[in-house]
mmCIF file with all atom_site columns, C-alpha atoms in Angstrom:
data_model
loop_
_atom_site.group_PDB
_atom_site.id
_atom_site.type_symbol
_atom_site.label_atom_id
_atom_site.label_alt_id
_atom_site.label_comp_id
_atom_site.label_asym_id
_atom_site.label_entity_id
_atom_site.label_seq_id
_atom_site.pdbx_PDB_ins_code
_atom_site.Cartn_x
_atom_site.Cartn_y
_atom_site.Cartn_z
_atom_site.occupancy
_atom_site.B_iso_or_equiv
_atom_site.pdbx_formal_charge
_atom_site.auth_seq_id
_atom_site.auth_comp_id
_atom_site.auth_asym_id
_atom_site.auth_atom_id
_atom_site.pdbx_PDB_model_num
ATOM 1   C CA . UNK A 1 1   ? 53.808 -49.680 -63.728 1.00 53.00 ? 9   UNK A CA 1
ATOM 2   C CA . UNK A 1 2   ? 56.160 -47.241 -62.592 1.00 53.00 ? 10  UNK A CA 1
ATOM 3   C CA . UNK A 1 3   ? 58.822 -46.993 -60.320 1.00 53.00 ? 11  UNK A CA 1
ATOM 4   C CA . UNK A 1 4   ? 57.082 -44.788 -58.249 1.00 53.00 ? 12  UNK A CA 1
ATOM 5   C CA . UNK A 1 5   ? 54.001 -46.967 -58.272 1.00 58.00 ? 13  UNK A CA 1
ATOM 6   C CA . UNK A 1 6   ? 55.421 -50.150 -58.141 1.00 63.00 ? 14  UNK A CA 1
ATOM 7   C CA . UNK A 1 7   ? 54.723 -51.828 -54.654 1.00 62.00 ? 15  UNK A CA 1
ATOM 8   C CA . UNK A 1 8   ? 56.899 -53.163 -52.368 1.00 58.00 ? 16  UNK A CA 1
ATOM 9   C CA . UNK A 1 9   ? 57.715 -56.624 -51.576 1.00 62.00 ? 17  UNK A CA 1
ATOM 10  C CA . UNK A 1 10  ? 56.023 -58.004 -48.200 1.00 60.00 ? 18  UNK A CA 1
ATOM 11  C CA . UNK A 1 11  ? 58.521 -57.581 -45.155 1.00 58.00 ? 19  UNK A CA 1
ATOM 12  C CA . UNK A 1 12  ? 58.272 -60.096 -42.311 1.00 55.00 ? 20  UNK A CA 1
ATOM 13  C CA . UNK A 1 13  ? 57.125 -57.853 -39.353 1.00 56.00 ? 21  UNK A CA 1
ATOM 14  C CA . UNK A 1 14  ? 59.826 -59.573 -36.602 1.00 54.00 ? 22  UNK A CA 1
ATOM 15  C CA . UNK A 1 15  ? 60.498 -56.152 -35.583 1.00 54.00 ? 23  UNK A CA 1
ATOM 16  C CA . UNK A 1 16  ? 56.707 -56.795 -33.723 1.00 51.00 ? 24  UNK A CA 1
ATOM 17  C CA . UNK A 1 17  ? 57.674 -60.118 -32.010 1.00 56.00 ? 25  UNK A CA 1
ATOM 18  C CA . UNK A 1 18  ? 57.575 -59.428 -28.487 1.00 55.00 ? 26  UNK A CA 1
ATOM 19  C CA . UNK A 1 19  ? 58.220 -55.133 -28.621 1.00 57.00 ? 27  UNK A CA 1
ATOM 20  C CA . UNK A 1 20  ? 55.039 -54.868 -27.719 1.00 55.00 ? 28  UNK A CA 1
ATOM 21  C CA . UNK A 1 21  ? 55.386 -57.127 -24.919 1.00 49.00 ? 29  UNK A CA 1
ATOM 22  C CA . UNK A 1 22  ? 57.616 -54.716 -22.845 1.00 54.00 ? 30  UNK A CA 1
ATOM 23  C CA . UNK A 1 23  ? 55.658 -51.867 -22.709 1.00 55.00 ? 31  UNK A CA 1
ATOM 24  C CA . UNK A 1 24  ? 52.830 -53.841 -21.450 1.00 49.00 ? 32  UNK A CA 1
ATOM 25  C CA . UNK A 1 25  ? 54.451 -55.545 -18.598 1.00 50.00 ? 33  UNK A CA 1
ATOM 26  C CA . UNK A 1 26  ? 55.683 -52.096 -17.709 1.00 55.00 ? 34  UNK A CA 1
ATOM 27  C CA . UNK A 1 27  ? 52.137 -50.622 -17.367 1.00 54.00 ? 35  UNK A CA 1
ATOM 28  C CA . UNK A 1 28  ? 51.295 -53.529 -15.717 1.00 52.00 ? 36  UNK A CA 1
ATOM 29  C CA . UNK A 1 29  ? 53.808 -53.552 -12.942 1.00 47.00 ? 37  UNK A CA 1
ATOM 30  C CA . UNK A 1 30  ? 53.391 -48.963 -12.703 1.00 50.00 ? 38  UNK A CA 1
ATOM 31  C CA . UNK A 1 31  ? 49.308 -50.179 -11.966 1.00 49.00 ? 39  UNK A CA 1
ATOM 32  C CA . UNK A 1 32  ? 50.335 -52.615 -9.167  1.00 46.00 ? 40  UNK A CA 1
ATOM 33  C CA . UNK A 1 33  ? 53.445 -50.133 -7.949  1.00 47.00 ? 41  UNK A CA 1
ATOM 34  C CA . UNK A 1 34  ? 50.624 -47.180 -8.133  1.00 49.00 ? 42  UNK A CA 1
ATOM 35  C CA . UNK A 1 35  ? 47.277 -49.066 -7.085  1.00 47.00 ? 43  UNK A CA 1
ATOM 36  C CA . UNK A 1 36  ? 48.680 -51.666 -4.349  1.00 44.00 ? 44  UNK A CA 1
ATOM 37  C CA . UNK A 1 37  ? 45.071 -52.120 -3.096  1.00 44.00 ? 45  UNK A CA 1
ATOM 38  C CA . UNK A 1 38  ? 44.103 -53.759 -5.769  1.00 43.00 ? 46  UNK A CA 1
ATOM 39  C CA . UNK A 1 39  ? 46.886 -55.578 -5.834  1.00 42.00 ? 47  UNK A CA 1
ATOM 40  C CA . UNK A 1 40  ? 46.891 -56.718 -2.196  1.00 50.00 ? 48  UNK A CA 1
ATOM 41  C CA . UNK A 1 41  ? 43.002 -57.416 -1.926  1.00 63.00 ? 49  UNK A CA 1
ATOM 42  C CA . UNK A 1 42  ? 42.337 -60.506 0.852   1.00 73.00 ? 50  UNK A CA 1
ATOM 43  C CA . UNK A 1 43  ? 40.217 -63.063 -0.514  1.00 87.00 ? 51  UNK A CA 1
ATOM 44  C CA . UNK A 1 44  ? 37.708 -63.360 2.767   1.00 90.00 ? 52  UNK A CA 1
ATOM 45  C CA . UNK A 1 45  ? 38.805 -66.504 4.687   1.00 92.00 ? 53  UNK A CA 1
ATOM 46  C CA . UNK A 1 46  ? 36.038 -68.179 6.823   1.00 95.00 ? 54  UNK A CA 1
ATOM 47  C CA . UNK A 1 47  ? 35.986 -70.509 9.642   1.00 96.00 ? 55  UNK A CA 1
ATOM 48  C CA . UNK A 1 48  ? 32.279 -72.049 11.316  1.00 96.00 ? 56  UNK A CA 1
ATOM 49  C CA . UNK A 1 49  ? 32.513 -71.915 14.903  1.00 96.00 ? 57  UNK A CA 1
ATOM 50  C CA . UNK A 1 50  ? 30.416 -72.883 17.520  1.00 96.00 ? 58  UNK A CA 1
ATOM 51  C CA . UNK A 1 51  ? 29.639 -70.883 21.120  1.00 97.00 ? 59  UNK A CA 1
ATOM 52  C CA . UNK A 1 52  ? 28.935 -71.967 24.027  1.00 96.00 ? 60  UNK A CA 1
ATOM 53  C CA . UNK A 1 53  ? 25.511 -73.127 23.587  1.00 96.00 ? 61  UNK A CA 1
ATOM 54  C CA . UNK A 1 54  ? 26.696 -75.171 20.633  1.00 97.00 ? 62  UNK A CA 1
ATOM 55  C CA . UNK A 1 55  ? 25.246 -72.373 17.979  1.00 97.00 ? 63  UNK A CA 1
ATOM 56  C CA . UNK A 1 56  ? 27.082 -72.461 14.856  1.00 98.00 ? 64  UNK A CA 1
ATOM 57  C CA . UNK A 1 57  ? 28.787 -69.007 13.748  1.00 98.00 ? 65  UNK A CA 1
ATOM 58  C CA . UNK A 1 58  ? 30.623 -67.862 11.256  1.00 97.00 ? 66  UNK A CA 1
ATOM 59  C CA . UNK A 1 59  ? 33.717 -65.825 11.089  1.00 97.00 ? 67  UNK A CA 1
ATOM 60  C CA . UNK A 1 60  ? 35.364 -64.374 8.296   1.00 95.00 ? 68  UNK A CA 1
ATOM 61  C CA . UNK A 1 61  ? 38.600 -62.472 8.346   1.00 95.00 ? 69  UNK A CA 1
ATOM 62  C CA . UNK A 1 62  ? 38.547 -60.118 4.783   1.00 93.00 ? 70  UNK A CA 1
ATOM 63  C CA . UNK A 1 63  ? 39.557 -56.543 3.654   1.00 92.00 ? 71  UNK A CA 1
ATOM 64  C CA . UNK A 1 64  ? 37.609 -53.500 3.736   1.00 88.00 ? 72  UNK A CA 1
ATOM 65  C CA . UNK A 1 65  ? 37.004 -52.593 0.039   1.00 82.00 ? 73  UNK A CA 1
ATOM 66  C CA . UNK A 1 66  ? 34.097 -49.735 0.084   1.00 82.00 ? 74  UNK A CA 1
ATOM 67  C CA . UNK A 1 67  ? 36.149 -46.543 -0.427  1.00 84.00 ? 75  UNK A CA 1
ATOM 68  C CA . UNK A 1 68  ? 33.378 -44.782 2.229   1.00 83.00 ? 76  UNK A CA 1
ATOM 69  C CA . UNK A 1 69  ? 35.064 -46.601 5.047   1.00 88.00 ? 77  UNK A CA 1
ATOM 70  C CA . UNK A 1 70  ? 38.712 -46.570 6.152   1.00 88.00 ? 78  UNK A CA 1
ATOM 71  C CA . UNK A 1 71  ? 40.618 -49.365 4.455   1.00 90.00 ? 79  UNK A CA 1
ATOM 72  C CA . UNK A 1 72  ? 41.894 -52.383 6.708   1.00 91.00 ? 80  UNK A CA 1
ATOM 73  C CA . UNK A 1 73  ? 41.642 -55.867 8.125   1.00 93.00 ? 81  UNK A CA 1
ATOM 74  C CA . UNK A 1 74  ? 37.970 -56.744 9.248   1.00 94.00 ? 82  UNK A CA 1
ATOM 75  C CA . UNK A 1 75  ? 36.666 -59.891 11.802  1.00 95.00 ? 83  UNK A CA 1
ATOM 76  C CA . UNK A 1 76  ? 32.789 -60.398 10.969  1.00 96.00 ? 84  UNK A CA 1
ATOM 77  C CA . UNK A 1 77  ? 30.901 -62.608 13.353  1.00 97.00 ? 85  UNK A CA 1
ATOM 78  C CA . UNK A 1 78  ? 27.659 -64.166 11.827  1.00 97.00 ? 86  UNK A CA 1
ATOM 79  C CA . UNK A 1 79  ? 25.153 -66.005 14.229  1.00 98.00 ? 87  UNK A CA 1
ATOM 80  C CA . UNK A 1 80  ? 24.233 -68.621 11.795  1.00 97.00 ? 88  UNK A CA 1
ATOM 81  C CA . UNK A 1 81  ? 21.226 -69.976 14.315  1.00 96.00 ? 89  UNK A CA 1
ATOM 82  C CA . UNK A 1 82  ? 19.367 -67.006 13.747  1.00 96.00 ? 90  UNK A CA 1
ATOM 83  C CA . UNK A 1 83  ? 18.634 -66.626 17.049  1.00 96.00 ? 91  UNK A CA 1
ATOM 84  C CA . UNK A 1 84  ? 21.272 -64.083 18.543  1.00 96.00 ? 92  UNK A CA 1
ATOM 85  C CA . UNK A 1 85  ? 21.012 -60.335 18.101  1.00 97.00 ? 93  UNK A CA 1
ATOM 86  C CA . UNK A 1 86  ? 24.314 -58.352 18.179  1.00 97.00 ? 94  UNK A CA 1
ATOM 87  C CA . UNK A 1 87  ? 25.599 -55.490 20.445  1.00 97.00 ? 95  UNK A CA 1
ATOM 88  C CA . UNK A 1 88  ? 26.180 -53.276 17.683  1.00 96.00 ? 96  UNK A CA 1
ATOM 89  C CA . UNK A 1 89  ? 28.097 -50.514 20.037  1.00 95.00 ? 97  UNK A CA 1
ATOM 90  C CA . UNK A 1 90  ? 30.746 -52.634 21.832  1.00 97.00 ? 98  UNK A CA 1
ATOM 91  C CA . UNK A 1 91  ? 33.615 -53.757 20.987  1.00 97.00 ? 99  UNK A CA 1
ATOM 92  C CA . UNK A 1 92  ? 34.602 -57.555 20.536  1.00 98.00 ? 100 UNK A CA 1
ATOM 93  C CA . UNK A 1 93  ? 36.953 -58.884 23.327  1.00 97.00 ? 101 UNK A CA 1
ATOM 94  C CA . UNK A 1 94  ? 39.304 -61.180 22.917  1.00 97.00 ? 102 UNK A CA 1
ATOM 95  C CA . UNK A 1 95  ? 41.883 -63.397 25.448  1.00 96.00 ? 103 UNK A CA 1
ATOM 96  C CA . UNK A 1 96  ? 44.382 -66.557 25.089  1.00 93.00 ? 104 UNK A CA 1
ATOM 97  C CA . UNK A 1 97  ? 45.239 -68.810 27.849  1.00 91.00 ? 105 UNK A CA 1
ATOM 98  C CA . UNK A 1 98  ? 48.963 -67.136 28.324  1.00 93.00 ? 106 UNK A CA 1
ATOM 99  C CA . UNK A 1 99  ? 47.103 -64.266 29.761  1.00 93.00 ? 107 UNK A CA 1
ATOM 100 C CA . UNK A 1 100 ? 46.883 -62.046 26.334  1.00 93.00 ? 108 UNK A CA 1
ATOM 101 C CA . UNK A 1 101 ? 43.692 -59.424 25.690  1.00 95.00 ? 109 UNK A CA 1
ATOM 102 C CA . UNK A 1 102 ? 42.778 -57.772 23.003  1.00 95.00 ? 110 UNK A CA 1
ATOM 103 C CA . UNK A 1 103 ? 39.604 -55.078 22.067  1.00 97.00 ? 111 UNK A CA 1
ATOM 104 C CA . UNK A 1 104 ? 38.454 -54.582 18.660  1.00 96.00 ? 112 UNK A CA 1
ATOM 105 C CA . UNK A 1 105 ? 36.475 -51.775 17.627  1.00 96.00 ? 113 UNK A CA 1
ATOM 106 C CA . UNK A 1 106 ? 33.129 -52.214 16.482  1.00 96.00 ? 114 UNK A CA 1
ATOM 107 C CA . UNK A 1 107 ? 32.502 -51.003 12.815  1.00 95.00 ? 115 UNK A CA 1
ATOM 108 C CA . UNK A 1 108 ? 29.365 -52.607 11.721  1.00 94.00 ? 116 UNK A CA 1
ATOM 109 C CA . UNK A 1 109 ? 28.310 -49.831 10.783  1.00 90.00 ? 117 UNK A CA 1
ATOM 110 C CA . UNK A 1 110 ? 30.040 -50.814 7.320   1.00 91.00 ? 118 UNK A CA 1
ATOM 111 C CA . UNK A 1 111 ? 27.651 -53.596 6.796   1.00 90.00 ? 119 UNK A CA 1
ATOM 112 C CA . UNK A 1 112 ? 24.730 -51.290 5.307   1.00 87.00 ? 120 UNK A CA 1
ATOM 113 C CA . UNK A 1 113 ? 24.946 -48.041 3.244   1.00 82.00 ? 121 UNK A CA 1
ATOM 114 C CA . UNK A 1 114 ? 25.980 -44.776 4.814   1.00 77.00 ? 122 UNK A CA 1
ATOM 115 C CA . UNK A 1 115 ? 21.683 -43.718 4.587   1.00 78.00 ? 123 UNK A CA 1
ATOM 116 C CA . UNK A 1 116 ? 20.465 -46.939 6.210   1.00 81.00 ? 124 UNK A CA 1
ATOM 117 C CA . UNK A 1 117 ? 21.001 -47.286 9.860   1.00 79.00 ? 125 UNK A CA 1
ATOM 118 C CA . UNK A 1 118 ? 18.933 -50.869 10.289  1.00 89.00 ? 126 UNK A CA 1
ATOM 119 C CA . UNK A 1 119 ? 21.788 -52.975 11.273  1.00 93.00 ? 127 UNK A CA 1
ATOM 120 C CA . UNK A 1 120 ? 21.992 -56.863 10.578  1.00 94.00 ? 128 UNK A CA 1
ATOM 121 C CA . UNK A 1 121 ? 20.537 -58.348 14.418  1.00 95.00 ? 129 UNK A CA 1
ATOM 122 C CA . UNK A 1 122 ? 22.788 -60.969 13.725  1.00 96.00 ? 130 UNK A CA 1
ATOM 123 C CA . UNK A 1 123 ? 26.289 -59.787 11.973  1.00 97.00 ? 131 UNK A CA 1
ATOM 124 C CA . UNK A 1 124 ? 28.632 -57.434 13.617  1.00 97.00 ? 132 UNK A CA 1
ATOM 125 C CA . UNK A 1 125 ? 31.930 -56.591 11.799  1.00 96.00 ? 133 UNK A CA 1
ATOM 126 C CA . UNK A 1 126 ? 35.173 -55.506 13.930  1.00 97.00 ? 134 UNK A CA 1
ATOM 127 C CA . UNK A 1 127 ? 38.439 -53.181 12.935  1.00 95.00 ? 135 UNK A CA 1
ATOM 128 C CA . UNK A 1 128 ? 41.670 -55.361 13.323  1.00 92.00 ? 136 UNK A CA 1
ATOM 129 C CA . UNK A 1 129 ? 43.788 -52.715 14.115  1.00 89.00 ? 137 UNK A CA 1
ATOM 130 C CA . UNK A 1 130 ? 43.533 -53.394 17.709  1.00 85.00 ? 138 UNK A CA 1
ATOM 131 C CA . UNK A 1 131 ? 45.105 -56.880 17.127  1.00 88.00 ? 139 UNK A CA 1
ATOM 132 C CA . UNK A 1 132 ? 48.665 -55.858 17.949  1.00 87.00 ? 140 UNK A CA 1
ATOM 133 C CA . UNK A 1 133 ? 51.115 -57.196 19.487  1.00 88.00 ? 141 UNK A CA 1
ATOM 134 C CA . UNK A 1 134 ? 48.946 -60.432 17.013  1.00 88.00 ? 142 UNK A CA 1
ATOM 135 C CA . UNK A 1 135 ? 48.435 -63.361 19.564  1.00 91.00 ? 143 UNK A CA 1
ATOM 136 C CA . UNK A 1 136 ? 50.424 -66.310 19.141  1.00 90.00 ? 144 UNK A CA 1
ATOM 137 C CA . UNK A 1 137 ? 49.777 -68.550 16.510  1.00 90.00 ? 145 UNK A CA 1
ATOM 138 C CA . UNK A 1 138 ? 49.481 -72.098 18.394  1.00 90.00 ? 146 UNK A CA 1
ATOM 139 C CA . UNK A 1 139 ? 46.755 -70.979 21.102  1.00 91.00 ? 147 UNK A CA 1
ATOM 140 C CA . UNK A 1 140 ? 43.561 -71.087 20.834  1.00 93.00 ? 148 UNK A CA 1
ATOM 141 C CA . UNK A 1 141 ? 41.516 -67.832 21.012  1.00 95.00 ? 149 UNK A CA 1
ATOM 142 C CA . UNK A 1 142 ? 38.318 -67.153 23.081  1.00 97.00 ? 150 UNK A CA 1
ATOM 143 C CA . UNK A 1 143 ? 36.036 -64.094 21.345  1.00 98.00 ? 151 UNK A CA 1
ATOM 144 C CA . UNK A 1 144 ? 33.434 -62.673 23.090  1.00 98.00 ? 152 UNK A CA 1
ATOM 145 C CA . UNK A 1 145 ? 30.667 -61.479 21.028  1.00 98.00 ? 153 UNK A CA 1
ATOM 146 C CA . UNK A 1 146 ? 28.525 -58.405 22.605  1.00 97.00 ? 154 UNK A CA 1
ATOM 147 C CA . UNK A 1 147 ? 24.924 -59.629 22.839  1.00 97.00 ? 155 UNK A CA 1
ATOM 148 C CA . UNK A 1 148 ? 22.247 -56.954 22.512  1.00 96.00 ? 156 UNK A CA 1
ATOM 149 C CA . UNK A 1 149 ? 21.018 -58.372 25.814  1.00 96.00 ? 157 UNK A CA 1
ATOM 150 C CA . UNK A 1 150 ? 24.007 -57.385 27.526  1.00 96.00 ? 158 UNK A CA 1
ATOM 151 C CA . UNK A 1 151 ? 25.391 -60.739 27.357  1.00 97.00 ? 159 UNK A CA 1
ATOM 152 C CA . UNK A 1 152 ? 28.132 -62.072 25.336  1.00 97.00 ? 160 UNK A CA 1
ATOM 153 C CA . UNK A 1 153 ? 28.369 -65.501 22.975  1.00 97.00 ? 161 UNK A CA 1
ATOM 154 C CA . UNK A 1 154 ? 31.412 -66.664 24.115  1.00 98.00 ? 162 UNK A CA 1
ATOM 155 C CA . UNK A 1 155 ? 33.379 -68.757 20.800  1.00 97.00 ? 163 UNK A CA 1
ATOM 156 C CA . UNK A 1 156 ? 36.941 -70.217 20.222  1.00 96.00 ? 164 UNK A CA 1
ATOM 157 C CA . UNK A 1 157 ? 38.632 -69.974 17.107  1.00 95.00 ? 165 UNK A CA 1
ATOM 158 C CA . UNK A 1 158 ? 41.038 -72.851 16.651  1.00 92.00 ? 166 UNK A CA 1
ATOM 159 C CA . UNK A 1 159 ? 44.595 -72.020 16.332  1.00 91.00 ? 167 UNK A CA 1
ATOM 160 C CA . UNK A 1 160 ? 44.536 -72.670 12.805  1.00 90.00 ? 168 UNK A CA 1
ATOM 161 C CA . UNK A 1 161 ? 42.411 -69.621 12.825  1.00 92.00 ? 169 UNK A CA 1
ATOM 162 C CA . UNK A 1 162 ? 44.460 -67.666 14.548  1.00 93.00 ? 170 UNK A CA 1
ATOM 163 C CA . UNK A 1 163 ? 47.763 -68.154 12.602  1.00 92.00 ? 171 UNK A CA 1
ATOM 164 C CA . UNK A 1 164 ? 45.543 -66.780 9.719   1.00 90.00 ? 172 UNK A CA 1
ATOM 165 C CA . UNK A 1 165 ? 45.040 -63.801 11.932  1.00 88.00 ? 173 UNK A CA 1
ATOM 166 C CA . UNK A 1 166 ? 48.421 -63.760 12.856  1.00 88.00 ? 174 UNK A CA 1
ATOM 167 C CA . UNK A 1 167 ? 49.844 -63.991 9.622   1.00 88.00 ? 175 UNK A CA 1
ATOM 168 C CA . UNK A 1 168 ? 47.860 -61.454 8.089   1.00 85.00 ? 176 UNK A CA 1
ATOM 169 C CA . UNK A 1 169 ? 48.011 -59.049 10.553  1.00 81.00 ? 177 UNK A CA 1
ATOM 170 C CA . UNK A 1 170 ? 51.867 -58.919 10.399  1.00 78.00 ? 178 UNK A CA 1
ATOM 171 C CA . UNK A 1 171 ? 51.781 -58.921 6.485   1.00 69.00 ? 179 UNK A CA 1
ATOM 172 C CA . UNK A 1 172 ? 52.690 -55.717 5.001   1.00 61.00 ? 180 UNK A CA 1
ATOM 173 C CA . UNK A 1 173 ? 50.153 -54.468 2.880   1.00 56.00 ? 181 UNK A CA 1
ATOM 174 C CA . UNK A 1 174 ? 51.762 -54.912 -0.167  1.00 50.00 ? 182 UNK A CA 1
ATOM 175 C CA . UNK A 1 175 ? 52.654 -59.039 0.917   1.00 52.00 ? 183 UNK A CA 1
ATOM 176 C CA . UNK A 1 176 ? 49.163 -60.219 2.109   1.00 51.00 ? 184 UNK A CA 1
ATOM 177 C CA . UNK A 1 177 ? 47.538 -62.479 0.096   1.00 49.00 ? 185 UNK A CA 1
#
């Protein structure tokens, strides 16, 4: 064999180690830097409730995801008697026992997709941005849930609840959860 032929011995490849791990982490960290959504997405949080008439409900504090809507903190309210119909045009109302209110616009119009307008009778999703100045952690908070009738379900969410609300709601995007 030749010299020019002749191969060459096996190197050890520790040049590879971790090089390669760098580069990743840095288009790791650019993705979460560039794309904090995904970064900052709220696993929904629920919480059973009952109203006035002993009905259970659900509510569930989560993140709007679908691009089609604006992004943000959403309340849902689900009757889960079946036997409630929502006010899907007025706002939910809220109140603590220092005195504090609070109006949050209905948006259940996210619920379905932008060509279906058959609303869920008993789901109704509300916009969290009227939550501010957030009501104190260690009070209870009375909702009141429009009622297609023109009545509303009147439910408490235990202050556990509302610390959740709290905290997220005075998270910057980038630190919730």
């Amino acid at each position: 064999m030749s010299a020019s032929a002749q191969a060459l011995p096996a190197r050890p490849r520790r040049e590879f180690g971790l090089a390669w791990l760098a580069p990743l982490l840095a288009v790791a960290l650019a993705a979460l830097l560039l794309a904090p959504g995904a970064a900052r997405a709220l696993e929904p949080r629920r919480w059973a409730l009952q109203d006035q008439d002993a009905r259970a409900w659900s509510l569930t504090l989560l993140e709007q995801g679908d691009p089609a809507h604006p992004p943000g903190l959403r309340l849902r309210l689900t009757d889960r008697s079946a036997t409630q119909q929502l006010d899907h045009s007025r706002p939910l109302r809220l109140h603590d026992s220092l005195g504090g209110e609070w109006e949050l616009e209905n948006c259940s119009g996210e619920l379905v997709p932008a060509d279906d307008d058959t609303l869920p009778a008993g789901s109704a999703q509300f916009a969290l941005t009227g939550l501010q100045p957030s009501p104190r952690a260690e009070l209870p908070l009375a909702l009141e849930v429009p009622l297609a009738s023109g009545a509303s379900a009147l439910l408490v969410a235990d202050p556990a609840a509302v610390a959740a609300l709290q905290a997220e709601t005075q998270a910057p995007p980038w630190g919730r959860r």
